[in-house]
Amino acid sequence: MPKKIEYKGNNVYVLRVPVGHTQRGYVKTTNKRVVANSMAEAQALYYKYEAGVKAEIESSGATPKTVKELVEHWFENVGNIGRKNTTIATDRHTSQRIIEALGDLHVRKVTYTQLNRFTANLIDEQCRNNSGRALSNRTVRMHQDFLKKLFDYAVKIGLRLDNPTEHMTFVKKSRKKIALPNMNFIKDYVQTIDEKSTNLRCAAYLALALGLRRGEICGLRWQDVDFQSNIIMVKWNRVKYDKAGTVSKNAIIVGASILQSPKSEEGDRQVAVPNEIMEELRELKLLNDSHKAVYQSVPGYEPIFSEFLILNEATGRPINVDTLSRFTGRISKCCGREGFTTHKLRHLATSVMLDQKLPVNVVQSVLGHADSKTTLDIYAHLLRPVNTEAAQIMGNFLQNMRK
């Protein structure tokens, strides 16, 4: 940090008042040269200059003074720009409790003790979620992480010289151990989906054999399938289209949904596909092509619909994520287990890969996790020593389940 008062000779001093940080993290100052007969006189002039700088900053109408104003300022200049609607909605929801508890506090006067007290109140039994249950450590940590980026922003724009969350006591994120069904259920599930329509059967296999998310399955297009190399390129995540929200530049609007980039850079990936699944996809391609003329006569049909893998067989429209979830729920109920979701098929695929001793970094690349730490955090209790190939393992697994 630069010296606040620097003697330059001939009774000349340079006064430097910190007003924030640069993007690289260096302290940003406003400077003034003064003439003083001693260091004590220079210090007195410094305090007067510092008070004037702070008063000028606070008198600016555009500068947020309270935590509530800081939250809105952050959303306006950072939070609402170039981010997914779901991420913005999550931050908005998280900020509500922060505004209720801390909103009237002056940004410059917030202390880590107040933030720790806020955390303690979140953990307290009186603070409940929409289901009436106490907040999980994961939810509490989301509030703390939001406070950290909020005060990082306050430092960046010169409202504070420090971030009070640096001394806050952060809670550890807790993850529930993933409870997986027994092999009898899995076998019943696979044999049941074998009897269903080709499109939904393929969707279920993509979740079970490759661990794809439901939005990734519904976002797959034929141009993403390499039949020659047995590879699928996962490039898109399909979500509901919120007309009131923001849409990223590369997003593609498809009816009442949009295609947007995956959750992380690693989510944009190539996944090797078992031969059994590729044969199913070839059959699906022939089926979709044979119905194309019929689909084109359906009111509301759009040419882009034909690019998608998983279509509604009656209308030719790409199925949405909720349709896929309902299908998974119906099949699991038929097999005697309610509440089994499409995302749990992803967990199931992961458990099989790890059980068959696949390296964690390979499993991470198949799942599209941002790093192997994410994979380890979620599936650490399933890990064993490792060394084989994902596509072959999942192909053998499906073959055994279909017998």
mmCIF file of C-alpha atoms in Angstrom:
data_model
loop_
_atom_site.group_PDB
_atom_site.id
_atom_site.type_symbol
_atom_site.label_atom_id
_atom_site.label_comp_id
_atom_site.label_asym_id
_atom_site.label_seq_id
_atom_site.Cartn_x
_atom_site.Cartn_y
_atom_site.Cartn_z
ATOM 1 C CA MET A 1 0.000 0.000 0.000
ATOM 2 C CA PRO A 2 1.434 3.453 -0.895
ATOM 3 C CA LYS A 3 2.450 5.771 1.942
ATOM 4 C CA LYS A 4 -0.383 8.038 3.041
ATOM 5 C CA ILE A 5 2.064 10.901 3.617
ATOM 6 C CA GLU A 6 5.330 11.159 1.678
ATOM 7 C CA TYR A 7 7.944 13.887 2.232
ATOM 8 C CA LYS A 8 9.347 15.188 -1.059
ATOM 9 C CA GLY A 9 11.776 17.812 0.356
ATOM 10 C CA ASN A 10 11.652 21.607 0.830
ATOM 11 C CA ASN A 11 8.631 21.256 3.210
ATOM 12 C CA VAL A 12 6.569 19.659 0.417
ATOM 13 C CA TYR A 13 4.453 16.582 1.262
ATOM 14 C CA VAL A 14 2.258 14.341 -0.931
ATOM 15 C CA LEU A 15 -1.010 13.235 0.693
ATOM 16 C CA ARG A 16 -2.570 10.034 -0.646
ATOM 17 C CA VAL A 17 -6.138 9.064 0.334
ATOM 18 C CA PRO A 18 -7.213 5.514 -0.681
ATOM 19 C CA VAL A 19 -10.485 5.505 -2.665
ATOM 20 C CA GLY A 20 -10.740 1.848 -3.685
ATOM 21 C CA HIS A 21 -8.906 -0.768 -5.725
ATOM 22 C CA THR A 22 -8.075 -1.268 -9.387
ATOM 23 C CA GLN A 23 -9.255 -4.355 -11.306
ATOM 24 C CA ARG A 24 -5.865 -5.964 -10.565
ATOM 25 C CA GLY A 25 -6.283 -5.375 -6.852
ATOM 26 C CA TYR A 26 -3.925 -2.410 -6.418
ATOM 27 C CA VAL A 27 -4.932 0.398 -4.055
ATOM 28 C CA LYS A 28 -6.305 3.412 -5.932
ATOM 29 C CA THR A 29 -5.617 6.833 -4.371
ATOM 30 C CA THR A 30 -6.392 10.494 -4.880
ATOM 31 C CA ASN A 31 -3.326 12.681 -4.255
ATOM 32 C CA LYS A 32 -2.597 16.242 -3.186
ATOM 33 C CA ARG A 33 0.653 18.209 -2.690
ATOM 34 C CA VAL A 34 0.820 20.466 0.360
ATOM 35 C CA VAL A 35 3.416 22.616 2.098
ATOM 36 C CA ALA A 36 3.920 22.003 5.842
ATOM 37 C CA ASN A 37 6.583 22.920 8.379
ATOM 38 C CA SER A 38 6.527 19.485 10.074
ATOM 39 C CA MET A 39 5.196 15.931 9.777
ATOM 40 C CA ALA A 40 2.652 16.723 12.509
ATOM 41 C CA GLU A 41 1.310 19.623 10.449
ATOM 42 C CA ALA A 42 1.235 17.377 7.347
ATOM 43 C CA GLN A 43 -0.771 14.758 9.290
ATOM 44 C CA ALA A 44 -3.321 17.399 10.302
ATOM 45 C CA LEU A 45 -3.653 18.449 6.668
ATOM 46 C CA TYR A 46 -4.013 14.776 5.666
ATOM 47 C CA TYR A 47 -6.945 14.154 8.043
ATOM 48 C CA LYS A 48 -8.677 17.273 6.734
ATOM 49 C CA TYR A 49 -8.096 16.202 3.111
ATOM 50 C CA GLU A 50 -9.264 12.639 3.849
ATOM 51 C CA ALA A 51 -12.517 13.900 5.431
ATOM 52 C CA GLY A 52 -13.176 16.080 2.398
ATOM 53 C CA VAL A 53 -12.614 13.182 -0.048
ATOM 54 C CA LYS A 54 -14.993 10.910 1.896
ATOM 55 C CA ALA A 55 -17.627 13.628 2.100
ATOM 56 C CA GLU A 56 -17.393 14.189 -1.647
ATOM 57 C CA ILE A 57 -17.857 10.503 -2.352
ATOM 58 C CA GLU A 58 -20.833 10.223 -0.009
ATOM 59 C CA SER A 59 -22.491 13.331 -1.424
ATOM 60 C CA SER A 60 -22.589 11.784 -4.903
ATOM 61 C CA GLY A 61 -26.202 10.860 -5.671
ATOM 62 C CA ALA A 62 -25.191 7.756 -7.668
ATOM 63 C CA THR A 63 -23.170 6.268 -4.804
ATOM 64 C CA PRO A 64 -25.002 3.691 -2.666
ATOM 65 C CA LYS A 65 -24.878 4.428 1.047
ATOM 66 C CA THR A 66 -26.827 1.537 2.600
ATOM 67 C CA VAL A 67 -26.490 -2.209 2.029
ATOM 68 C CA LYS A 68 -29.896 -2.221 0.328
ATOM 69 C CA GLU A 69 -28.734 0.459 -2.129
ATOM 70 C CA LEU A 70 -25.473 -1.459 -2.668
ATOM 71 C CA VAL A 71 -27.394 -4.626 -3.568
ATOM 72 C CA GLU A 72 -29.429 -2.787 -6.216
ATOM 73 C CA HIS A 73 -26.316 -1.025 -7.498
ATOM 74 C CA TRP A 74 -24.560 -4.404 -7.857
ATOM 75 C CA PHE A 75 -27.484 -5.945 -9.757
ATOM 76 C CA GLU A 76 -27.708 -2.930 -12.059
ATOM 77 C CA ASN A 77 -23.985 -2.850 -12.907
ATOM 78 C CA VAL A 78 -22.910 -6.494 -12.484
ATOM 79 C CA GLY A 79 -25.563 -9.006 -11.466
ATOM 80 C CA ASN A 80 -28.011 -8.536 -14.349
ATOM 81 C CA ILE A 81 -25.404 -8.362 -17.113
ATOM 82 C CA GLY A 82 -24.561 -11.416 -19.246
ATOM 83 C CA ARG A 83 -25.785 -13.956 -16.703
ATOM 84 C CA LYS A 84 -28.383 -16.704 -16.979
ATOM 85 C CA ASN A 85 -31.921 -16.006 -15.786
ATOM 86 C CA THR A 86 -31.768 -18.819 -13.244
ATOM 87 C CA THR A 87 -28.533 -17.449 -11.757
ATOM 88 C CA ILE A 88 -29.990 -13.943 -11.490
ATOM 89 C CA ALA A 89 -33.151 -15.325 -9.867
ATOM 90 C CA THR A 90 -31.067 -17.263 -7.318
ATOM 91 C CA ASP A 91 -29.077 -14.159 -6.391
ATOM 92 C CA ARG A 92 -32.286 -12.100 -6.133
ATOM 93 C CA HIS A 93 -33.812 -14.676 -3.789
ATOM 94 C CA THR A 94 -30.630 -14.811 -1.694
ATOM 95 C CA SER A 95 -30.405 -11.013 -1.456
ATOM 96 C CA GLN A 96 -33.900 -10.745 0.063
ATOM 97 C CA ARG A 97 -32.842 -12.046 3.488
ATOM 98 C CA ILE A 98 -29.720 -9.888 3.377
ATOM 99 C CA ILE A 99 -31.767 -6.757 2.676
ATOM 100 C CA GLU A 100 -34.269 -7.612 5.422
ATOM 101 C CA ALA A 101 -31.527 -8.087 8.040
ATOM 102 C CA LEU A 102 -28.771 -5.685 6.935
ATOM 103 C CA GLY A 103 -30.403 -3.376 4.390
ATOM 104 C CA ASP A 104 -30.434 -0.214 6.538
ATOM 105 C CA LEU A 105 -26.788 -0.465 7.635
ATOM 106 C CA HIS A 106 -24.307 2.009 6.166
ATOM 107 C CA VAL A 107 -21.979 0.212 3.713
ATOM 108 C CA ARG A 108 -18.843 1.750 5.258
ATOM 109 C CA LYS A 109 -19.816 0.785 8.803
ATOM 110 C CA VAL A 110 -20.683 -2.898 8.332
ATOM 111 C CA THR A 111 -18.434 -5.136 10.470
ATOM 112 C CA TYR A 112 -17.630 -8.835 10.280
ATOM 113 C CA THR A 113 -19.222 -9.201 13.733
ATOM 114 C CA GLN A 114 -22.557 -8.058 12.285
ATOM 115 C CA LEU A 115 -22.141 -10.495 9.391
ATOM 116 C CA ASN A 116 -21.377 -13.354 11.780
ATOM 117 C CA ARG A 117 -24.499 -12.444 13.747
ATOM 118 C CA PHE A 118 -26.496 -12.519 10.511
ATOM 119 C CA THR A 119 -25.121 -16.011 9.757
ATOM 120 C CA ALA A 120 -26.012 -17.204 13.251
ATOM 121 C CA ASN A 121 -29.579 -15.979 12.752
ATOM 122 C CA LEU A 122 -29.803 -17.910 9.466
ATOM 123 C CA ILE A 123 -28.725 -21.090 11.224
ATOM 124 C CA ASP A 124 -31.120 -20.412 14.101
ATOM 125 C CA GLU A 125 -34.230 -22.600 14.151
ATOM 126 C CA GLN A 126 -36.458 -19.564 13.670
ATOM 127 C CA CYS A 127 -35.172 -19.053 10.107
ATOM 128 C CA ARG A 128 -37.049 -21.455 7.832
ATOM 129 C CA ASN A 129 -37.254 -22.148 4.126
ATOM 130 C CA ASN A 130 -40.450 -22.418 2.072
ATOM 131 C CA SER A 131 -40.930 -26.014 3.221
ATOM 132 C CA GLY A 132 -40.795 -25.030 6.885
ATOM 133 C CA ARG A 133 -37.426 -26.695 7.444
ATOM 134 C CA ALA A 134 -34.291 -25.112 8.881
ATOM 135 C CA LEU A 135 -31.867 -23.748 6.282
ATOM 136 C CA SER A 136 -29.103 -26.126 5.215
ATOM 137 C CA ASN A 137 -25.433 -25.224 5.528
ATOM 138 C CA ARG A 138 -25.354 -25.005 1.736
ATOM 139 C CA THR A 139 -28.076 -22.332 1.735
ATOM 140 C CA VAL A 140 -26.396 -20.382 4.534
ATOM 141 C CA ARG A 141 -23.097 -20.519 2.608
ATOM 142 C CA MET A 142 -24.876 -19.135 -0.485
ATOM 143 C CA HIS A 143 -25.814 -16.049 1.556
ATOM 144 C CA GLN A 144 -22.242 -15.681 2.785
ATOM 145 C CA ASP A 145 -20.821 -16.046 -0.736
ATOM 146 C CA PHE A 146 -23.242 -13.370 -1.966
ATOM 147 C CA LEU A 147 -22.087 -11.020 0.803
ATOM 148 C CA LYS A 148 -18.475 -11.627 -0.197
ATOM 149 C CA LYS A 149 -19.010 -10.651 -3.843
ATOM 150 C CA LEU A 150 -21.213 -7.732 -2.745
ATOM 151 C CA PHE A 151 -18.474 -6.218 -0.569
ATOM 152 C CA ASP A 152 -15.805 -7.077 -3.137
ATOM 153 C CA TYR A 153 -17.813 -4.805 -5.416
ATOM 154 C CA ALA A 154 -17.993 -2.125 -2.700
ATOM 155 C CA VAL A 155 -14.192 -2.175 -2.473
ATOM 156 C CA LYS A 156 -13.837 -2.061 -6.256
ATOM 157 C CA ILE A 157 -15.977 1.073 -6.631
ATOM 158 C CA GLY A 158 -14.281 2.794 -3.703
ATOM 159 C CA LEU A 159 -16.984 2.563 -1.032
ATOM 160 C CA ARG A 160 -14.745 0.585 1.329
ATOM 161 C CA LEU A 161 -11.050 -0.052 1.765
ATOM 162 C CA ASP A 162 -11.588 -3.591 3.008
ATOM 163 C CA ASN A 163 -14.041 -6.454 2.685
ATOM 164 C CA PRO A 164 -15.546 -7.321 6.094
ATOM 165 C CA THR A 165 -16.272 -10.886 4.947
ATOM 166 C CA GLU A 166 -12.514 -11.581 4.995
ATOM 167 C CA HIS A 167 -12.804 -12.018 8.770
ATOM 168 C CA MET A 168 -16.244 -13.662 8.718
ATOM 169 C CA THR A 169 -16.643 -17.263 9.869
ATOM 170 C CA PHE A 170 -17.787 -19.218 6.810
ATOM 171 C CA VAL A 171 -19.851 -22.370 7.262
ATOM 172 C CA LYS A 172 -18.874 -25.515 5.390
ATOM 173 C CA LYS A 173 -21.105 -26.544 2.511
ATOM 174 C CA SER A 174 -22.828 -29.810 3.327
ATOM 175 C CA ARG A 175 -23.864 -32.366 0.750
ATOM 176 C CA LYS A 176 -26.175 -35.256 1.414
ATOM 177 C CA LYS A 177 -24.848 -38.663 0.509
ATOM 178 C CA ILE A 178 -26.552 -39.788 -2.650
ATOM 179 C CA ALA A 179 -28.819 -42.769 -1.957
ATOM 180 C CA LEU A 180 -28.873 -45.080 -4.978
ATOM 181 C CA PRO A 181 -31.497 -47.728 -5.774
ATOM 182 C CA ASN A 182 -30.704 -51.430 -5.685
ATOM 183 C CA MET A 183 -29.845 -53.397 -8.816
ATOM 184 C CA ASN A 184 -33.297 -55.041 -8.993
ATOM 185 C CA PHE A 185 -34.921 -51.631 -9.409
ATOM 186 C CA ILE A 186 -32.367 -50.614 -12.052
ATOM 187 C CA LYS A 187 -32.961 -53.805 -14.010
ATOM 188 C CA ASP A 188 -36.747 -53.295 -13.845
ATOM 189 C CA TYR A 189 -36.276 -49.683 -14.926
ATOM 190 C CA VAL A 190 -34.168 -50.535 -17.976
ATOM 191 C CA GLN A 191 -36.499 -53.331 -19.057
ATOM 192 C CA THR A 192 -39.524 -51.049 -18.638
ATOM 193 C CA ILE A 193 -38.101 -48.238 -20.771
ATOM 194 C CA ASP A 194 -37.239 -50.820 -23.453
ATOM 195 C CA GLU A 195 -40.985 -51.158 -23.992
ATOM 196 C CA LYS A 196 -41.572 -47.414 -24.395
ATOM 197 C CA SER A 197 -41.470 -45.138 -27.464
ATOM 198 C CA THR A 198 -38.131 -44.755 -29.203
ATOM 199 C CA ASN A 199 -37.693 -41.059 -28.397
ATOM 200 C CA LEU A 200 -38.280 -41.314 -24.651
ATOM 201 C CA ARG A 201 -36.316 -44.552 -24.477
ATOM 202 C CA CYS A 202 -33.317 -42.792 -26.061
ATOM 203 C CA ALA A 203 -33.685 -39.861 -23.667
ATOM 204 C CA ALA A 204 -33.607 -42.218 -20.669
ATOM 205 C CA TYR A 205 -30.538 -44.024 -22.014
ATOM 206 C CA LEU A 206 -28.675 -40.748 -22.546
ATOM 207 C CA ALA A 207 -29.236 -39.888 -18.888
ATOM 208 C CA LEU A 208 -28.470 -43.360 -17.590
ATOM 209 C CA ALA A 209 -25.516 -44.314 -19.813
ATOM 210 C CA LEU A 210 -23.847 -40.907 -20.259
ATOM 211 C CA GLY A 211 -24.993 -39.017 -17.164
ATOM 212 C CA LEU A 212 -26.371 -36.127 -19.215
ATOM 213 C CA ARG A 213 -28.513 -33.510 -17.505
ATOM 214 C CA ARG A 214 -32.136 -33.233 -18.636
ATOM 215 C CA GLY A 215 -31.526 -29.800 -20.213
ATOM 216 C CA GLU A 216 -28.548 -31.212 -22.113
ATOM 217 C CA ILE A 217 -30.620 -34.135 -23.421
ATOM 218 C CA CYS A 218 -33.446 -31.867 -24.570
ATOM 219 C CA GLY A 219 -30.889 -29.552 -26.201
ATOM 220 C CA LEU A 220 -29.147 -32.212 -28.322
ATOM 221 C CA ARG A 221 -29.344 -31.759 -32.102
ATOM 222 C CA TRP A 222 -28.401 -34.167 -34.881
ATOM 223 C CA GLN A 223 -25.449 -32.006 -35.874
ATOM 224 C CA ASP A 224 -24.033 -32.785 -32.417
ATOM 225 C CA VAL A 225 -24.015 -36.550 -33.065
ATOM 226 C CA ASP A 226 -20.987 -38.093 -34.804
ATOM 227 C CA PHE A 227 -22.163 -41.550 -35.866
ATOM 228 C CA GLN A 228 -18.791 -42.378 -37.404
ATOM 229 C CA SER A 229 -16.792 -41.779 -34.220
ATOM 230 C CA ASN A 230 -19.531 -42.729 -31.723
ATOM 231 C CA ILE A 231 -19.324 -39.302 -30.074
ATOM 232 C CA ILE A 232 -21.899 -36.775 -28.902
ATOM 233 C CA MET A 233 -20.945 -33.102 -28.586
ATOM 234 C CA VAL A 234 -22.739 -31.559 -25.616
ATOM 235 C CA LYS A 235 -22.947 -27.882 -26.569
ATOM 236 C CA TRP A 236 -26.303 -26.671 -25.284
ATOM 237 C CA ASN A 237 -28.511 -26.645 -22.225
ATOM 238 C CA ARG A 238 -32.222 -26.205 -22.950
ATOM 239 C CA VAL A 239 -34.249 -24.228 -20.398
ATOM 240 C CA LYS A 240 -37.596 -22.461 -20.205
ATOM 241 C CA TYR A 241 -37.696 -19.073 -21.907
ATOM 242 C CA ASP A 242 -38.431 -16.230 -19.495
ATOM 243 C CA LYS A 243 -39.361 -13.272 -21.733
ATOM 244 C CA ALA A 244 -38.894 -10.892 -18.808
ATOM 245 C CA GLY A 245 -35.319 -12.051 -18.206
ATOM 246 C CA THR A 246 -32.087 -11.485 -20.088
ATOM 247 C CA VAL A 247 -30.889 -13.789 -22.883
ATOM 248 C CA SER A 248 -27.194 -14.333 -23.565
ATOM 249 C CA LYS A 249 -25.838 -13.337 -26.988
ATOM 250 C CA ASN A 250 -25.329 -16.884 -28.262
ATOM 251 C CA ALA A 251 -28.685 -18.225 -27.006
ATOM 252 C CA ILE A 252 -31.166 -19.695 -29.501
ATOM 253 C CA ILE A 253 -34.892 -19.273 -28.897
ATOM 254 C CA VAL A 254 -36.882 -22.440 -29.676
ATOM 255 C CA GLY A 255 -40.611 -21.997 -29.101
ATOM 256 C CA ALA A 256 -41.162 -21.544 -25.367
ATOM 257 C CA SER A 257 -37.569 -22.480 -24.485
ATOM 258 C CA ILE A 258 -34.029 -21.354 -25.225
ATOM 259 C CA LEU A 259 -30.754 -23.100 -25.949
ATOM 260 C CA GLN A 260 -27.911 -21.631 -23.938
ATOM 261 C CA SER A 261 -24.342 -22.619 -23.170
ATOM 262 C CA PRO A 262 -23.762 -25.331 -20.513
ATOM 263 C CA LYS A 263 -23.259 -24.447 -16.836
ATOM 264 C CA SER A 264 -19.447 -24.222 -17.186
ATOM 265 C CA GLU A 265 -16.791 -24.243 -19.915
ATOM 266 C CA GLU A 266 -16.155 -27.900 -19.101
ATOM 267 C CA GLY A 267 -19.872 -28.532 -19.712
ATOM 268 C CA ASP A 268 -19.194 -27.955 -23.422
ATOM 269 C CA ARG A 269 -17.724 -31.402 -24.044
ATOM 270 C CA GLN A 270 -17.425 -34.501 -26.211
ATOM 271 C CA VAL A 271 -18.749 -37.754 -24.759
ATOM 272 C CA ALA A 272 -17.996 -41.236 -26.081
ATOM 273 C CA VAL A 273 -21.192 -43.231 -26.611
ATOM 274 C CA PRO A 274 -21.646 -47.020 -26.227
ATOM 275 C CA ASN A 275 -22.470 -48.891 -29.458
ATOM 276 C CA GLU A 276 -25.846 -49.902 -28.026
ATOM 277 C CA ILE A 277 -26.887 -46.280 -27.595
ATOM 278 C CA MET A 278 -25.657 -45.295 -31.071
ATOM 279 C CA GLU A 279 -27.844 -48.019 -32.591
ATOM 280 C CA GLU A 280 -30.812 -46.625 -30.691
ATOM 281 C CA LEU A 281 -30.023 -43.132 -32.037
ATOM 282 C CA ARG A 282 -29.787 -44.415 -35.618
ATOM 283 C CA GLU A 283 -33.240 -45.939 -35.220
ATOM 284 C CA LEU A 284 -34.509 -42.658 -33.770
ATOM 285 C CA LYS A 285 -33.071 -40.653 -36.693
ATOM 286 C CA LEU A 286 -34.875 -42.873 -39.215
ATOM 287 C CA LEU A 287 -38.122 -42.548 -37.237
ATOM 288 C CA ASN A 288 -37.915 -38.734 -37.049
ATOM 289 C CA ASP A 289 -37.082 -38.432 -40.749
ATOM 290 C CA SER A 290 -39.981 -40.678 -41.732
ATOM 291 C CA HIS A 291 -42.438 -38.457 -39.813
ATOM 292 C CA LYS A 292 -41.009 -35.137 -40.976
ATOM 293 C CA ALA A 293 -43.609 -34.533 -43.708
ATOM 294 C CA VAL A 294 -46.419 -35.127 -41.206
ATOM 295 C CA TYR A 295 -44.843 -32.822 -38.620
ATOM 296 C CA GLN A 296 -44.513 -29.990 -41.149
ATOM 297 C CA SER A 297 -48.296 -29.916 -41.541
ATOM 298 C CA VAL A 298 -48.881 -29.463 -37.791
ATOM 299 C CA PRO A 299 -49.866 -25.837 -36.879
ATOM 300 C CA GLY A 300 -47.040 -23.955 -35.194
ATOM 301 C CA TYR A 301 -44.331 -26.220 -36.596
ATOM 302 C CA GLU A 302 -40.927 -24.556 -37.081
ATOM 303 C CA PRO A 303 -38.110 -25.919 -39.326
ATOM 304 C CA ILE A 304 -35.641 -25.822 -36.428
ATOM 305 C CA PHE A 305 -37.663 -28.541 -34.646
ATOM 306 C CA SER A 306 -36.339 -31.214 -37.022
ATOM 307 C CA GLU A 307 -32.778 -30.558 -35.820
ATOM 308 C CA PHE A 308 -33.497 -32.003 -32.359
ATOM 309 C CA LEU A 309 -33.091 -35.624 -31.279
ATOM 310 C CA ILE A 310 -35.927 -36.032 -28.815
ATOM 311 C CA LEU A 311 -39.282 -35.021 -30.314
ATOM 312 C CA ASN A 312 -42.900 -35.342 -29.304
ATOM 313 C CA GLU A 313 -44.051 -38.117 -31.633
ATOM 314 C CA ALA A 314 -47.481 -36.523 -32.084
ATOM 315 C CA THR A 315 -46.461 -32.918 -32.847
ATOM 316 C CA GLY A 316 -42.806 -33.061 -33.901
ATOM 317 C CA ARG A 317 -41.889 -30.432 -31.327
ATOM 318 C CA PRO A 318 -38.742 -30.958 -29.207
ATOM 319 C CA ILE A 319 -39.812 -32.281 -25.810
ATOM 320 C CA ASN A 320 -39.105 -29.981 -22.862
ATOM 321 C CA VAL A 321 -37.384 -30.802 -19.596
ATOM 322 C CA ASP A 322 -40.650 -31.150 -17.658
ATOM 323 C CA THR A 323 -41.938 -33.774 -20.105
ATOM 324 C CA LEU A 324 -38.759 -35.778 -19.590
ATOM 325 C CA SER A 325 -39.097 -35.478 -15.810
ATOM 326 C CA ARG A 326 -42.706 -36.695 -15.900
ATOM 327 C CA PHE A 327 -41.674 -39.680 -18.026
ATOM 328 C CA THR A 328 -38.930 -40.614 -15.543
ATOM 329 C CA GLY A 329 -41.399 -40.297 -12.674
ATOM 330 C CA ARG A 330 -43.970 -42.539 -14.350
ATOM 331 C CA ILE A 331 -41.430 -45.259 -15.107
ATOM 332 C CA SER A 332 -39.968 -45.233 -11.602
ATOM 333 C CA LYS A 333 -43.464 -45.441 -10.118
ATOM 334 C CA CYS A 334 -44.192 -48.487 -12.281
ATOM 335 C CA CYS A 335 -41.027 -50.047 -10.857
ATOM 336 C CA GLY A 336 -42.164 -49.452 -7.282
ATOM 337 C CA ARG A 337 -40.118 -46.350 -6.446
ATOM 338 C CA GLU A 338 -41.598 -42.856 -6.386
ATOM 339 C CA GLY A 339 -39.593 -39.639 -6.447
ATOM 340 C CA PHE A 340 -36.844 -41.007 -8.703
ATOM 341 C CA THR A 341 -35.813 -38.095 -10.951
ATOM 342 C CA THR A 342 -33.973 -37.752 -14.254
ATOM 343 C CA HIS A 343 -31.045 -36.200 -12.391
ATOM 344 C CA LYS A 344 -30.790 -39.329 -10.254
ATOM 345 C CA LEU A 345 -30.138 -41.280 -13.461
ATOM 346 C CA ARG A 346 -27.061 -39.043 -13.794
ATOM 347 C CA HIS A 347 -26.019 -39.960 -10.245
ATOM 348 C CA LEU A 348 -26.603 -43.608 -11.059
ATOM 349 C CA ALA A 349 -24.386 -43.419 -14.165
ATOM 350 C CA THR A 350 -21.648 -41.802 -12.098
ATOM 351 C CA SER A 351 -21.826 -44.473 -9.411
ATOM 352 C CA VAL A 352 -21.440 -47.237 -12.009
ATOM 353 C CA MET A 353 -18.403 -45.532 -13.574
ATOM 354 C CA LEU A 354 -16.734 -45.072 -10.194
ATOM 355 C CA ASP A 355 -17.641 -48.564 -9.057
ATOM 356 C CA GLN A 356 -15.970 -49.903 -12.213
ATOM 357 C CA LYS A 357 -12.785 -48.045 -11.257
ATOM 358 C CA LEU A 358 -12.816 -45.200 -13.763
ATOM 359 C CA PRO A 359 -10.377 -42.354 -12.935
ATOM 360 C CA VAL A 360 -12.067 -39.365 -11.322
ATOM 361 C CA ASN A 361 -10.773 -36.981 -14.008
ATOM 362 C CA VAL A 362 -12.396 -39.163 -16.717
ATOM 363 C CA VAL A 363 -15.719 -39.187 -14.837
ATOM 364 C CA GLN A 364 -15.433 -35.409 -14.423
ATOM 365 C CA SER A 365 -14.993 -34.938 -18.189
ATOM 366 C CA VAL A 366 -17.984 -37.190 -18.961
ATOM 367 C CA LEU A 367 -20.226 -35.315 -16.507
ATOM 368 C CA GLY A 368 -18.995 -31.860 -17.528
ATOM 369 C CA HIS A 369 -18.086 -30.774 -13.991
ATOM 370 C CA ALA A 370 -16.015 -27.596 -13.748
ATOM 371 C CA ASP A 371 -13.236 -29.517 -11.972
ATOM 372 C CA SER A 372 -12.543 -32.873 -10.342
ATOM 373 C CA LYS A 373 -13.112 -31.307 -6.902
ATOM 374 C CA THR A 374 -16.813 -30.986 -7.756
ATOM 375 C CA THR A 375 -16.937 -34.671 -8.653
ATOM 376 C CA LEU A 376 -15.093 -35.613 -5.470
ATOM 377 C CA ASP A 377 -17.348 -33.424 -3.295
ATOM 378 C CA ILE A 378 -20.494 -35.097 -4.592
ATOM 379 C CA TYR A 379 -19.344 -38.689 -5.021
ATOM 380 C CA ALA A 380 -16.448 -39.121 -2.576
ATOM 381 C CA HIS A 381 -18.287 -41.873 -0.687
ATOM 382 C CA LEU A 382 -18.505 -43.949 -3.886
ATOM 383 C CA LEU A 383 -14.822 -43.826 -4.850
ATOM 384 C CA ARG A 384 -12.636 -46.897 -5.189
ATOM 385 C CA PRO A 385 -9.266 -47.539 -6.928
ATOM 386 C CA VAL A 386 -9.594 -47.022 -10.720
ATOM 387 C CA ASN A 387 -8.585 -47.812 -14.433
ATOM 388 C CA THR A 388 -10.982 -48.499 -17.491
ATOM 389 C CA GLU A 389 -12.961 -46.793 -20.315
ATOM 390 C CA ALA A 390 -16.338 -45.087 -19.754
ATOM 391 C CA ALA A 391 -18.231 -45.977 -22.935
ATOM 392 C CA GLN A 392 -17.356 -49.703 -22.730
ATOM 393 C CA ILE A 393 -18.314 -49.858 -19.051
ATOM 394 C CA MET A 394 -21.703 -48.245 -19.594
ATOM 395 C CA GLY A 395 -22.368 -50.389 -22.682
ATOM 396 C CA ASN A 396 -21.704 -53.579 -20.716
ATOM 397 C CA PHE A 397 -23.853 -52.308 -17.872
ATOM 398 C CA LEU A 398 -26.848 -51.684 -20.130
ATOM 399 C CA GLN A 399 -26.435 -55.056 -21.822
ATOM 400 C CA ASN A 400 -26.584 -56.808 -18.453
ATOM 401 C CA MET A 401 -29.655 -54.854 -17.392
ATOM 402 C CA ARG A 402 -31.529 -55.723 -20.594
ATOM 403 C CA LYS A 403 -31.040 -59.479 -20.244
#
